[in-house]
């Protein structure tokens, strides 16, 4: 009935964090299995990332302390400072540049020096791109041959459905192999959770179709504590029109800078350059959260464009801007003459700032469960500083893999609670075998997306959030009438979507409840009914955990 796979360290997620965790764990001599929901090397969150990567300190006066200040300022002062300090010191070691050993080619000048860029919120230039004007695809495809050379076992096209515990400690996981429909039981000493974010909760997102929040839900159901789930970050500039490229990210204005520092100017439908009202000092050099709020507020107050966005003036761009190799083909594909026409843009959901809480060794409160990358929470506070997440998945991916391997070396494999396994088997196959029902998984997904966009978007209020709670409960009830039409267990995407619906419902509830709890505006969380940042009452974190089979939300000191 079950296919069992045993390992020391189980890595869940095949993006940048998962690959680096697996490589580092393998380097320490333990057996590693990496599980990926999609086709390994061709799917996942990292491949949909954007443009910049924080690699080190290159300017006179720059230092780890300066980056710490920038990250905590950007994070609106609720970051986990210990994690920020570790990250800044890891950046100082220039460990990111190790990717060049795997064939990743960073953009360099003719003299061989790195082409260093400054991103919004950074006091100094610290970021690089690759020669293609992007960074994300290369930082996964580069290390893959190294993974193969080191004989890391990869199980792809497999959706993990549950984390297993025994005596409160991690003992493994269950999953469905989508290629053959087999039910898999992974027995492991430790797990590194590196599953990315939850952008698919929203209809306009840079995230891949696999970003349904699996890891947040899996960790929550296993007893992990999560924090900062109210903070959802957008890329400020995404194509809005034409429809063929709707949601495709451009980035933040500074990533489109010329050598003399010119960036896209933003205008509302009245042709007013509106950033002067929101950040007159920095204008379009402001941070993601400020620009995102400014755009949504212009739209909300009736100054949006015909298709519901704002105008961006990119008439100045030429081949000298770092992102030209990335954006030029998109403009050609969409038949946009950027030299004579402004383009319609709007924010697109990009990054889940909150996630699973973890300590300096990257271990959660569930012994044996380690986390890395976007599924983790605490490093970025209320707003992530540009270019830090791509560095995080490399540097903290390695750290999580290292500590997971060190723990695995010193403990025995826990027992499996086979009753729990049978329960999970029955749950997921019941979704496939159910004969009566009228609701499709895709229909429920659209309901969740529309609810999150319209009621839990980017300028929130208590009335809409409470309405969202009610509607979400109705959608959860509707899962009782959900049916998977095809009964084949092989390559049944609708079956996978049915499993994902329950992940999405858990994460949506976390976001809604956390947003209701935080009665202020801070970073990427904006409340119209509490428009001010309240440092006297709210220099705190909102945490989520499962208590007596119910979701408990509370406020804790930093």
Coordinates of C-alpha atoms in Angstrom, one line a residue:
X1 CA 0.0 0.0 0.0
X2 CA 2.8 2.4 0.9
X3 CA 6.2 3.0 -0.7
X4 CA 8.8 3.8 2.0
X5 CA 11.9 5.9 1.4
X6 CA 14.4 6.3 4.3
X7 CA 17.0 9.0 4.6
X8 CA 18.9 11.1 7.2
X9 CA 17.8 14.5 5.9
X10 CA 14.7 15.1 3.9
X11 CA 14.7 18.4 2.0
X12 CA 11.2 19.5 0.8
X13 CA 11.5 22.0 -2.0
X14 CA 13.7 22.1 -5.1
X15 CA 14.4 25.8 -5.4
X16 CA 17.5 27.8 -4.4
X17 CA 17.0 27.2 -0.6
X18 CA 16.4 23.5 -1.0
X19 CA 19.2 22.9 -3.4
X20 CA 21.7 24.7 -1.2
X21 CA 20.5 22.9 1.9
X22 CA 20.8 19.5 0.2
X23 CA 24.3 20.2 -1.1
X24 CA 25.5 21.4 2.3
X25 CA 23.9 18.4 4.1
X26 CA 25.4 16.0 1.7
X27 CA 28.8 17.6 2.1
X28 CA 28.7 16.6 5.8
X29 CA 28.3 13.0 4.9
X30 CA 24.7 12.2 5.6
X31 CA 22.1 10.6 3.2
X32 CA 19.9 13.3 1.6
X33 CA 16.6 13.0 -0.3
X34 CA 15.3 16.1 -2.0
X35 CA 11.6 16.2 -2.9
X36 CA 10.2 18.7 -5.4
X37 CA 6.5 19.2 -6.3
X38 CA 7.2 20.0 -10.0
X39 CA 9.8 18.9 -12.5
X40 CA 13.1 19.4 -10.8
X41 CA 15.1 22.3 -12.3
X42 CA 12.2 23.7 -14.3
X43 CA 9.7 24.7 -11.6
X44 CA 9.6 26.2 -8.2
X45 CA 9.7 29.7 -6.6
X46 CA 13.3 30.7 -7.3
X47 CA 12.9 30.5 -11.0
X48 CA 10.2 33.2 -10.9
X49 CA 12.3 35.6 -8.8
X50 CA 13.5 38.8 -10.3
X51 CA 16.6 40.7 -10.6
X52 CA 19.1 41.5 -7.9
X53 CA 21.2 39.6 -5.4
X54 CA 23.0 41.1 -2.4
X55 CA 26.6 39.8 -2.7
X56 CA 28.8 41.9 -0.4
X57 CA 30.2 45.3 0.7
X58 CA 32.2 47.1 -2.0
X59 CA 31.9 50.8 -1.1
X60 CA 34.1 52.8 1.4
X61 CA 32.1 53.1 4.6
X62 CA 29.8 50.0 3.9
X63 CA 29.8 47.2 6.4
X64 CA 27.6 44.5 8.0
X65 CA 26.4 47.1 10.5
X66 CA 25.1 49.3 7.6
X67 CA 23.2 46.4 6.1
X68 CA 21.7 45.6 9.5
X69 CA 20.5 49.2 9.8
X70 CA 19.1 49.1 6.3
X71 CA 17.2 45.8 6.8
X72 CA 15.8 46.8 10.2
X73 CA 14.7 50.2 8.9
X74 CA 13.1 48.6 5.8
X75 CA 11.5 45.9 8.1
X76 CA 9.9 48.7 10.2
X77 CA 11.9 47.6 13.3
X78 CA 10.2 44.2 14.0
X79 CA 12.8 41.9 12.4
X80 CA 14.5 39.3 14.5
X81 CA 17.8 41.1 15.0
X82 CA 19.8 38.0 15.7
X83 CA 18.9 36.6 12.3
X84 CA 19.6 39.9 10.6
X85 CA 23.1 40.0 12.2
X86 CA 23.8 36.5 11.1
X87 CA 22.7 37.3 7.6
X88 CA 24.8 40.5 7.3
X89 CA 27.9 38.7 8.5
X90 CA 27.3 35.8 6.1
X91 CA 27.1 38.4 3.3
X92 CA 30.4 39.8 4.4
X93 CA 32.0 36.4 3.7
X94 CA 30.8 36.7 0.1
X95 CA 29.6 33.2 0.2
X96 CA 27.1 34.0 -2.6
X97 CA 30.0 34.3 -5.1
X98 CA 30.6 30.6 -4.6
X99 CA 27.9 30.2 -7.2
X100 CA 30.5 31.2 -9.8
X101 CA 32.1 27.8 -9.1
X102 CA 28.9 26.2 -10.4
X103 CA 29.0 28.2 -13.7
X104 CA 26.8 31.2 -12.7
X105 CA 28.1 34.3 -14.5
X106 CA 27.5 37.5 -12.7
X107 CA 27.6 40.8 -14.7
X108 CA 31.1 42.3 -14.7
X109 CA 32.8 45.3 -16.3
X110 CA 35.4 44.9 -19.0
X111 CA 38.1 45.0 -16.3
X112 CA 36.5 42.0 -14.6
X113 CA 35.1 43.9 -11.6
X114 CA 31.5 43.1 -10.6
X115 CA 28.9 45.4 -11.9
X116 CA 27.4 46.5 -8.5
X117 CA 24.0 48.2 -8.3
X118 CA 22.1 50.0 -5.6
X119 CA 18.6 49.0 -4.8
X120 CA 15.9 51.0 -3.0
X121 CA 16.4 51.0 0.7
X122 CA 20.1 50.2 0.5
X123 CA 22.5 52.9 1.6
X124 CA 25.2 51.5 -0.6
X125 CA 25.4 49.5 -3.9
X126 CA 25.5 45.8 -3.0
X127 CA 23.5 44.0 -5.7
X128 CA 24.5 42.1 -8.8
X129 CA 22.6 40.6 -11.8
X130 CA 23.7 38.0 -14.3
X131 CA 24.5 38.9 -17.9
X132 CA 20.8 38.2 -18.8
X133 CA 19.6 41.0 -16.5
X134 CA 18.1 38.6 -14.0
X135 CA 19.4 36.3 -11.3
X136 CA 16.8 33.8 -10.3
X137 CA 16.9 31.0 -13.0
X138 CA 20.7 30.8 -12.9
X139 CA 21.0 30.3 -9.1
X140 CA 19.0 27.1 -9.4
X141 CA 20.2 25.7 -12.7
X142 CA 23.9 26.4 -11.8
X143 CA 24.2 24.1 -8.8
X144 CA 22.1 21.3 -10.2
X145 CA 25.1 19.5 -11.8
X146 CA 26.8 19.7 -8.5
X147 CA 23.8 18.0 -6.9
X148 CA 24.0 15.2 -9.4
X149 CA 27.7 14.8 -8.9
X150 CA 27.2 14.4 -5.2
X151 CA 24.5 11.7 -5.7
X152 CA 21.7 13.6 -3.9
X153 CA 18.6 11.5 -4.4
X154 CA 15.8 13.6 -6.1
X155 CA 12.2 12.7 -6.0
X156 CA 10.4 15.2 -8.2
X157 CA 6.7 15.6 -9.3
X158 CA 5.7 14.6 -5.7
X159 CA 3.5 16.7 -3.5
X160 CA 4.1 16.4 0.2
X161 CA 0.8 16.1 2.0
X162 CA 1.7 15.9 5.7
X163 CA 4.7 16.1 8.1
X164 CA 4.9 13.2 10.5
X165 CA 5.8 13.5 14.1
X166 CA 6.4 11.0 16.9
X167 CA 6.5 12.2 20.5
X168 CA 6.4 15.8 19.2
X169 CA 9.5 15.3 17.1
X170 CA 9.8 15.0 13.3
X171 CA 9.8 11.5 12.0
X172 CA 9.1 12.0 8.3
X173 CA 6.5 13.0 5.8
X174 CA 3.9 11.6 3.4
X175 CA 3.4 12.4 -0.3
X176 CA 1.9 11.5 -3.6
X177 CA 4.1 10.7 -6.6
X178 CA 2.1 12.4 -9.4
X179 CA 3.9 10.4 -12.0
X180 CA 2.4 7.0 -10.9
X181 CA 0.0 7.9 -8.1
X182 CA 2.0 6.0 -5.5
X183 CA 1.6 7.0 -1.8
X184 CA 5.0 7.7 -0.4
X185 CA 6.2 7.5 3.2
X186 CA 9.5 9.3 3.9
X187 CA 11.3 8.3 7.1
X188 CA 13.9 10.9 8.1
X189 CA 15.8 12.1 11.1
X190 CA 15.4 15.7 10.2
X191 CA 13.5 17.8 7.6
X192 CA 14.5 21.0 5.9
X193 CA 11.4 22.8 4.7
X194 CA 12.1 25.0 1.7
X195 CA 8.8 25.2 -0.1
X196 CA 8.7 28.9 -1.0
X197 CA 5.7 31.2 -0.6
X198 CA 2.0 31.5 -1.2
X199 CA 1.5 33.9 -4.1
X200 CA -1.2 31.7 -5.7
X201 CA -3.6 32.9 -3.0
X202 CA -3.8 36.0 -5.2
X203 CA -4.9 36.3 -8.9
X204 CA -2.0 38.6 -9.9
X205 CA 1.4 37.3 -8.8
X206 CA 4.9 36.7 -10.0
X207 CA 4.8 33.3 -8.3
X208 CA 4.7 29.9 -10.1
X209 CA 1.5 27.7 -10.0
X210 CA 3.2 25.6 -7.3
X211 CA 3.2 28.5 -4.8
X212 CA 0.1 27.5 -2.9
X213 CA 1.5 27.9 0.6
X214 CA 2.2 24.2 1.2
X215 CA 5.0 24.6 3.7
X216 CA 3.2 27.1 5.9
X217 CA 0.3 24.7 6.3
X218 CA 2.4 21.6 6.6
X219 CA 4.4 23.2 9.4
X220 CA 1.3 24.6 11.2
X221 CA -0.4 21.3 11.1
X222 CA 2.7 19.7 12.6
X223 CA 2.7 22.1 15.5
X224 CA 5.1 24.8 14.3
X225 CA 4.7 28.5 15.3
X226 CA 4.5 31.1 12.5
X227 CA 5.0 34.8 12.7
X228 CA 4.3 38.0 10.6
X229 CA 1.8 36.3 8.3
X230 CA 0.0 39.6 7.7
X231 CA 2.8 40.9 5.6
X232 CA 2.5 40.2 1.9
X233 CA 5.0 42.0 -0.3
X234 CA 4.4 43.1 -3.9
X235 CA 6.8 43.9 -6.7
X236 CA 5.7 47.6 -7.2
X237 CA 5.8 47.4 -11.0
X238 CA 4.3 44.6 -12.9
X239 CA 2.9 44.8 -16.4
X240 CA -0.9 45.4 -16.3
X241 CA -1.7 45.6 -20.0
X242 CA -1.8 44.1 -22.5
X243 CA -3.3 40.9 -21.1
X244 CA -0.6 38.7 -22.6
X245 CA 1.9 39.9 -20.1
X246 CA -0.4 40.8 -17.2
X247 CA 1.4 40.2 -13.9
X248 CA 4.9 39.7 -15.4
X249 CA 7.2 41.7 -13.1
X250 CA 9.3 44.7 -14.1
X251 CA 10.7 45.1 -10.6
X252 CA 11.1 48.2 -8.5
X253 CA 12.1 51.5 -10.2
X254 CA 15.8 51.5 -9.1
X255 CA 16.3 48.2 -11.0
X256 CA 15.6 50.1 -14.2
X257 CA 18.2 52.8 -13.5
X258 CA 20.5 54.3 -16.0
X259 CA 24.2 55.0 -15.2
X260 CA 23.3 58.5 -14.3
X261 CA 20.6 57.3 -11.8
X262 CA 17.4 57.9 -13.8
X263 CA 14.5 55.6 -12.9
X264 CA 10.9 55.2 -14.2
X265 CA 8.7 58.1 -13.1
X266 CA 5.2 57.1 -12.0
X267 CA 2.0 59.1 -13.0
X268 CA -1.7 58.7 -12.2
X269 CA -4.5 59.1 -14.7
X270 CA -4.4 62.8 -14.3
X271 CA -0.7 62.8 -15.3
X272 CA 0.4 63.8 -11.8
X273 CA 3.7 62.4 -10.6
X274 CA 2.2 61.1 -7.4
X275 CA 5.2 59.8 -5.4
X276 CA 5.9 63.4 -4.3
X277 CA 2.9 63.0 -2.0
X278 CA 4.1 59.7 -0.4
X279 CA 7.9 60.1 -0.2
X280 CA 9.0 63.5 -1.5
X281 CA 12.6 62.8 -0.5
X282 CA 13.1 59.5 -2.3
X283 CA 10.3 59.6 -4.8
X284 CA 10.6 56.4 -7.0
X285 CA 13.7 55.4 -5.1
X286 CA 11.5 54.6 -2.1
X287 CA 11.1 51.0 -0.8
X288 CA 8.7 48.4 -2.1
X289 CA 6.1 48.9 0.6
X290 CA 5.8 52.6 0.1
X291 CA 5.6 52.5 -3.7
X292 CA 3.0 49.7 -3.5
X293 CA 0.9 51.6 -1.1
X294 CA 1.1 54.7 -3.2
X295 CA 0.0 53.0 -6.3
X296 CA -2.9 51.2 -4.7
X297 CA -4.0 54.4 -2.9
X298 CA -4.1 56.3 -6.2
X299 CA -6.2 53.5 -7.7
X300 CA -8.5 53.4 -4.7
X301 CA -9.1 57.1 -4.8
X302 CA -10.1 57.1 -8.4
X303 CA -6.9 58.1 -10.1
X304 CA -6.1 54.8 -11.7
X305 CA -5.7 54.1 -15.5
X306 CA -8.3 52.5 -17.7
X307 CA -7.2 49.0 -16.8
X308 CA -6.8 49.7 -13.1
X309 CA -3.2 50.7 -12.7
X310 CA -0.9 53.7 -13.1
X311 CA 1.5 54.9 -15.8
X312 CA 5.3 54.3 -15.8
X313 CA 7.5 56.4 -18.0
X314 CA 10.2 54.2 -19.5
X315 CA 10.8 56.2 -22.6
X316 CA 14.4 56.8 -21.5
X317 CA 15.6 53.2 -21.4
X318 CA 18.3 51.9 -23.6
X319 CA 20.8 49.0 -23.7
X320 CA 22.8 50.5 -20.8
X321 CA 20.3 49.6 -18.1
X322 CA 21.1 46.3 -16.4
X323 CA 17.7 44.8 -17.0
X324 CA 17.5 45.6 -20.7
X325 CA 18.2 42.0 -21.7
X326 CA 15.2 41.0 -19.6
X327 CA 12.7 43.6 -20.5
X328 CA 13.4 44.2 -24.2
X329 CA 12.0 40.8 -25.3
X330 CA 8.9 41.3 -23.2
X331 CA 8.2 44.7 -24.8
X332 CA 8.7 43.2 -28.2
X333 CA 6.4 40.3 -27.4
X334 CA 3.7 42.6 -26.3
X335 CA 4.2 45.0 -29.2
X336 CA 4.9 48.0 -26.9
X337 CA 6.9 50.9 -28.3
X338 CA 8.3 52.1 -25.0
X339 CA 10.1 55.0 -26.6
X340 CA 6.8 56.7 -27.5
X341 CA 4.3 55.3 -25.0
X342 CA 4.0 55.1 -21.3
X343 CA 3.1 51.6 -20.0
X344 CA 0.3 50.6 -17.6
X345 CA 1.7 49.0 -14.4
X346 CA 0.3 47.8 -11.1
X347 CA 1.8 45.9 -8.1
X348 CA 1.9 42.1 -8.4
X349 CA 2.1 39.8 -5.4
X350 CA 5.7 38.6 -5.0
X351 CA 6.8 37.6 -1.6
X352 CA 5.5 36.2 1.7
X353 CA 7.4 38.0 4.4
X354 CA 6.3 36.0 7.4
X355 CA 6.6 32.3 7.9
X356 CA 7.8 29.6 10.3
X357 CA 9.7 30.9 13.3
X358 CA 13.2 29.5 13.8
X359 CA 16.3 29.9 16.0
X360 CA 19.9 30.7 15.1
X361 CA 20.4 27.0 13.9
X362 CA 17.3 27.4 11.6
X363 CA 15.3 24.9 13.7
X364 CA 11.6 25.5 14.5
X365 CA 9.9 24.8 17.8
X366 CA 9.2 21.3 16.4
X367 CA 12.4 19.3 17.0
X368 CA 13.9 18.2 13.8
X369 CA 12.0 20.6 11.6
X370 CA 14.4 23.1 10.0
X371 CA 13.4 25.9 7.6
X372 CA 15.0 28.1 4.9
X373 CA 13.9 30.7 2.4
X374 CA 10.5 32.2 1.9
X375 CA 8.7 29.7 4.1
X376 CA 10.6 31.0 7.1
X377 CA 9.8 34.1 9.1
X378 CA 11.6 36.7 11.2
X379 CA 14.5 37.9 9.1
X380 CA 12.6 40.6 7.1
X381 CA 10.2 42.1 9.6
X382 CA 7.4 44.0 8.1
X383 CA 9.0 44.7 4.7
X384 CA 11.8 42.8 2.9
X385 CA 14.7 44.9 1.6
X386 CA 15.3 44.3 -2.1
X387 CA 17.9 41.8 -3.1
X388 CA 18.0 40.0 0.3
X389 CA 15.8 37.1 -0.4
X390 CA 17.9 35.6 -3.2
X391 CA 21.0 35.9 -1.0
X392 CA 19.0 34.4 1.9
X393 CA 18.0 31.2 0.0
X394 CA 21.7 30.6 -0.7
X395 CA 23.3 31.6 2.6
X396 CA 20.5 30.4 4.9
X397 CA 19.8 27.4 2.7
X398 CA 23.3 26.2 3.4
X399 CA 23.0 27.0 7.1
X400 CA 19.7 25.1 7.4
X401 CA 21.2 22.1 5.6
X402 CA 24.3 22.1 7.8
X403 CA 22.4 22.2 11.1
X404 CA 19.9 19.6 9.9
X405 CA 22.8 17.3 8.9
X406 CA 24.6 17.8 12.2
X407 CA 21.5 17.0 14.2
X408 CA 20.8 13.9 12.0
X409 CA 24.3 12.6 12.8
X410 CA 23.6 12.6 16.5
X411 CA 20.1 11.2 16.7
X412 CA 18.3 8.0 15.8
X413 CA 15.4 7.9 13.4
X414 CA 12.1 8.3 15.2
X415 CA 9.3 5.8 15.0
X416 CA 6.5 6.3 12.5
X417 CA 3.0 6.5 13.8
X418 CA 1.4 4.2 11.2
X419 CA -2.1 5.1 12.3
X420 CA -1.3 8.7 11.3
X421 CA 0.0 7.5 7.9
X422 CA -3.2 5.4 7.3
X423 CA -5.3 8.4 8.2
X424 CA -3.5 10.6 5.7
X425 CA -3.7 7.9 3.0
X426 CA -7.4 7.7 3.4
X427 CA -7.8 11.5 3.3
X428 CA -6.0 12.1 0.1
X429 CA -7.4 9.1 -1.8
X430 CA -10.9 10.0 -0.6
X431 CA -10.4 13.3 -2.6
X432 CA -9.7 11.2 -5.7
X433 CA -12.3 8.6 -5.3
X434 CA -15.3 10.8 -4.2
X435 CA -18.1 10.3 -6.7
X436 CA -20.6 13.0 -5.7
X437 CA -19.9 16.7 -5.7
X438 CA -20.4 19.8 -7.8
X439 CA -17.5 22.0 -6.9
X440 CA -14.1 21.8 -8.8
X441 CA -10.8 22.5 -7.1
X442 CA -10.1 25.2 -9.7
X443 CA -13.4 26.9 -8.9
X444 CA -12.5 27.0 -5.2
X445 CA -9.1 28.3 -6.0
X446 CA -10.6 31.2 -7.9
X447 CA -12.9 32.0 -5.0
X448 CA -10.0 32.1 -2.6
X449 CA -8.0 34.3 -5.0
X450 CA -10.8 36.8 -5.5
X451 CA -11.5 36.9 -1.8
X452 CA -7.9 37.6 -0.9
X453 CA -7.6 40.3 -3.6
X454 CA -10.8 42.1 -2.9
X455 CA -11.0 41.8 0.9
X456 CA -7.5 41.1 2.2
X457 CA -5.5 43.1 -0.4
X458 CA -3.1 45.9 0.3
X459 CA -5.2 48.6 1.9
X460 CA -7.2 46.7 4.5
X461 CA -9.9 47.5 7.1
X462 CA -11.6 45.6 9.9
X463 CA -15.0 45.3 8.1
X464 CA -13.5 43.7 5.0
X465 CA -11.3 41.4 7.0
X466 CA -14.2 40.2 9.1
X467 CA -16.2 39.6 6.0
X468 CA -13.3 37.6 4.6
X469 CA -13.3 35.4 7.6
X470 CA -17.0 34.5 7.1
X471 CA -16.5 33.9 3.3
X472 CA -13.4 31.8 3.9
X473 CA -15.4 29.5 6.3
X474 CA -18.0 29.1 3.6
X475 CA -15.3 28.1 1.1
X476 CA -13.9 25.6 3.5
X477 CA -17.4 24.1 3.9
X478 CA -17.6 24.0 0.1
X479 CA -14.7 21.5 0.1
X480 CA -17.2 18.9 1.3
X481 CA -18.8 19.1 -2.2
X482 CA -15.5 19.2 -4.1
X483 CA -15.0 16.6 -6.7
X484 CA -12.0 15.5 -8.9
X485 CA -13.5 14.5 -12.2
X486 CA -10.8 12.2 -13.4
X487 CA -10.2 9.2 -11.3
X488 CA -6.8 8.4 -12.7
X489 CA -4.0 8.5 -10.1
X490 CA -1.3 9.2 -12.7
X491 CA -0.5 12.8 -13.7
X492 CA -3.9 14.0 -12.3
X493 CA -3.3 17.7 -11.9
X494 CA -6.8 18.3 -10.6
X495 CA -6.1 15.8 -7.7
X496 CA -3.0 17.9 -6.9
X497 CA -5.1 21.0 -6.9
X498 CA -7.6 19.5 -4.6
X499 CA -4.8 18.7 -2.1
X500 CA -3.5 22.2 -2.5
X501 CA -6.9 23.8 -1.7
X502 CA -6.5 22.8 2.0
X503 CA -3.0 24.4 2.2
X504 CA -4.4 27.6 0.7
X505 CA -7.3 27.7 3.1
X506 CA -5.0 27.4 6.1
X507 CA -2.6 30.1 4.8
X508 CA -5.5 32.5 3.9
X509 CA -6.8 32.1 7.4
X510 CA -3.4 32.9 8.9
X511 CA -3.1 36.1 6.8
X512 CA -6.7 37.3 7.6
X513 CA -6.5 36.6 11.4
X514 CA -3.0 38.2 11.6
X515 CA -4.1 41.2 9.7
X516 CA -7.1 41.6 12.0
X517 CA -4.9 41.3 15.0
X518 CA -2.4 44.0 14.0
X519 CA -4.4 47.2 14.5
X520 CA -1.9 49.6 12.9
X521 CA -0.2 50.2 9.5
X522 CA 3.4 49.0 9.2
X523 CA 5.5 47.9 6.3
X524 CA 3.5 45.8 3.8
X525 CA 0.5 45.8 6.1
X526 CA -1.8 48.8 5.6
X527 CA -5.0 49.4 7.5
X528 CA -7.3 52.2 6.4
X529 CA -9.0 52.1 9.8
X530 CA -5.6 52.3 11.6
X531 CA -3.5 54.3 9.1
X532 CA -0.7 55.2 11.5
X533 CA 2.3 53.2 12.6
X534 CA 2.1 52.8 16.4
X535 CA 5.5 52.1 17.8
X536 CA 4.3 52.4 21.4
X537 CA 1.9 49.5 21.2
X538 CA 3.0 47.5 18.1
X539 CA 6.8 46.9 18.2
X540 CA 5.7 43.3 18.5
X541 CA 5.1 40.2 16.4
X542 CA 1.8 38.4 15.7
X543 CA 2.2 34.7 15.9
X544 CA 0.0 31.8 14.7
X545 CA -0.1 28.2 16.0
X546 CA -2.5 25.3 16.3
X547 CA -4.1 24.9 19.7
X548 CA -6.7 22.2 20.3
X549 CA -7.3 21.8 16.6
X550 CA -8.0 25.5 16.2
X551 CA -5.9 28.4 14.8
X552 CA -4.7 30.6 17.7
X553 CA -3.4 34.0 17.0
X554 CA -1.6 36.1 19.7
X555 CA 0.8 39.0 20.1
X556 CA 4.2 38.5 21.5
X557 CA 7.2 40.7 22.3
X558 CA 10.0 40.8 19.8

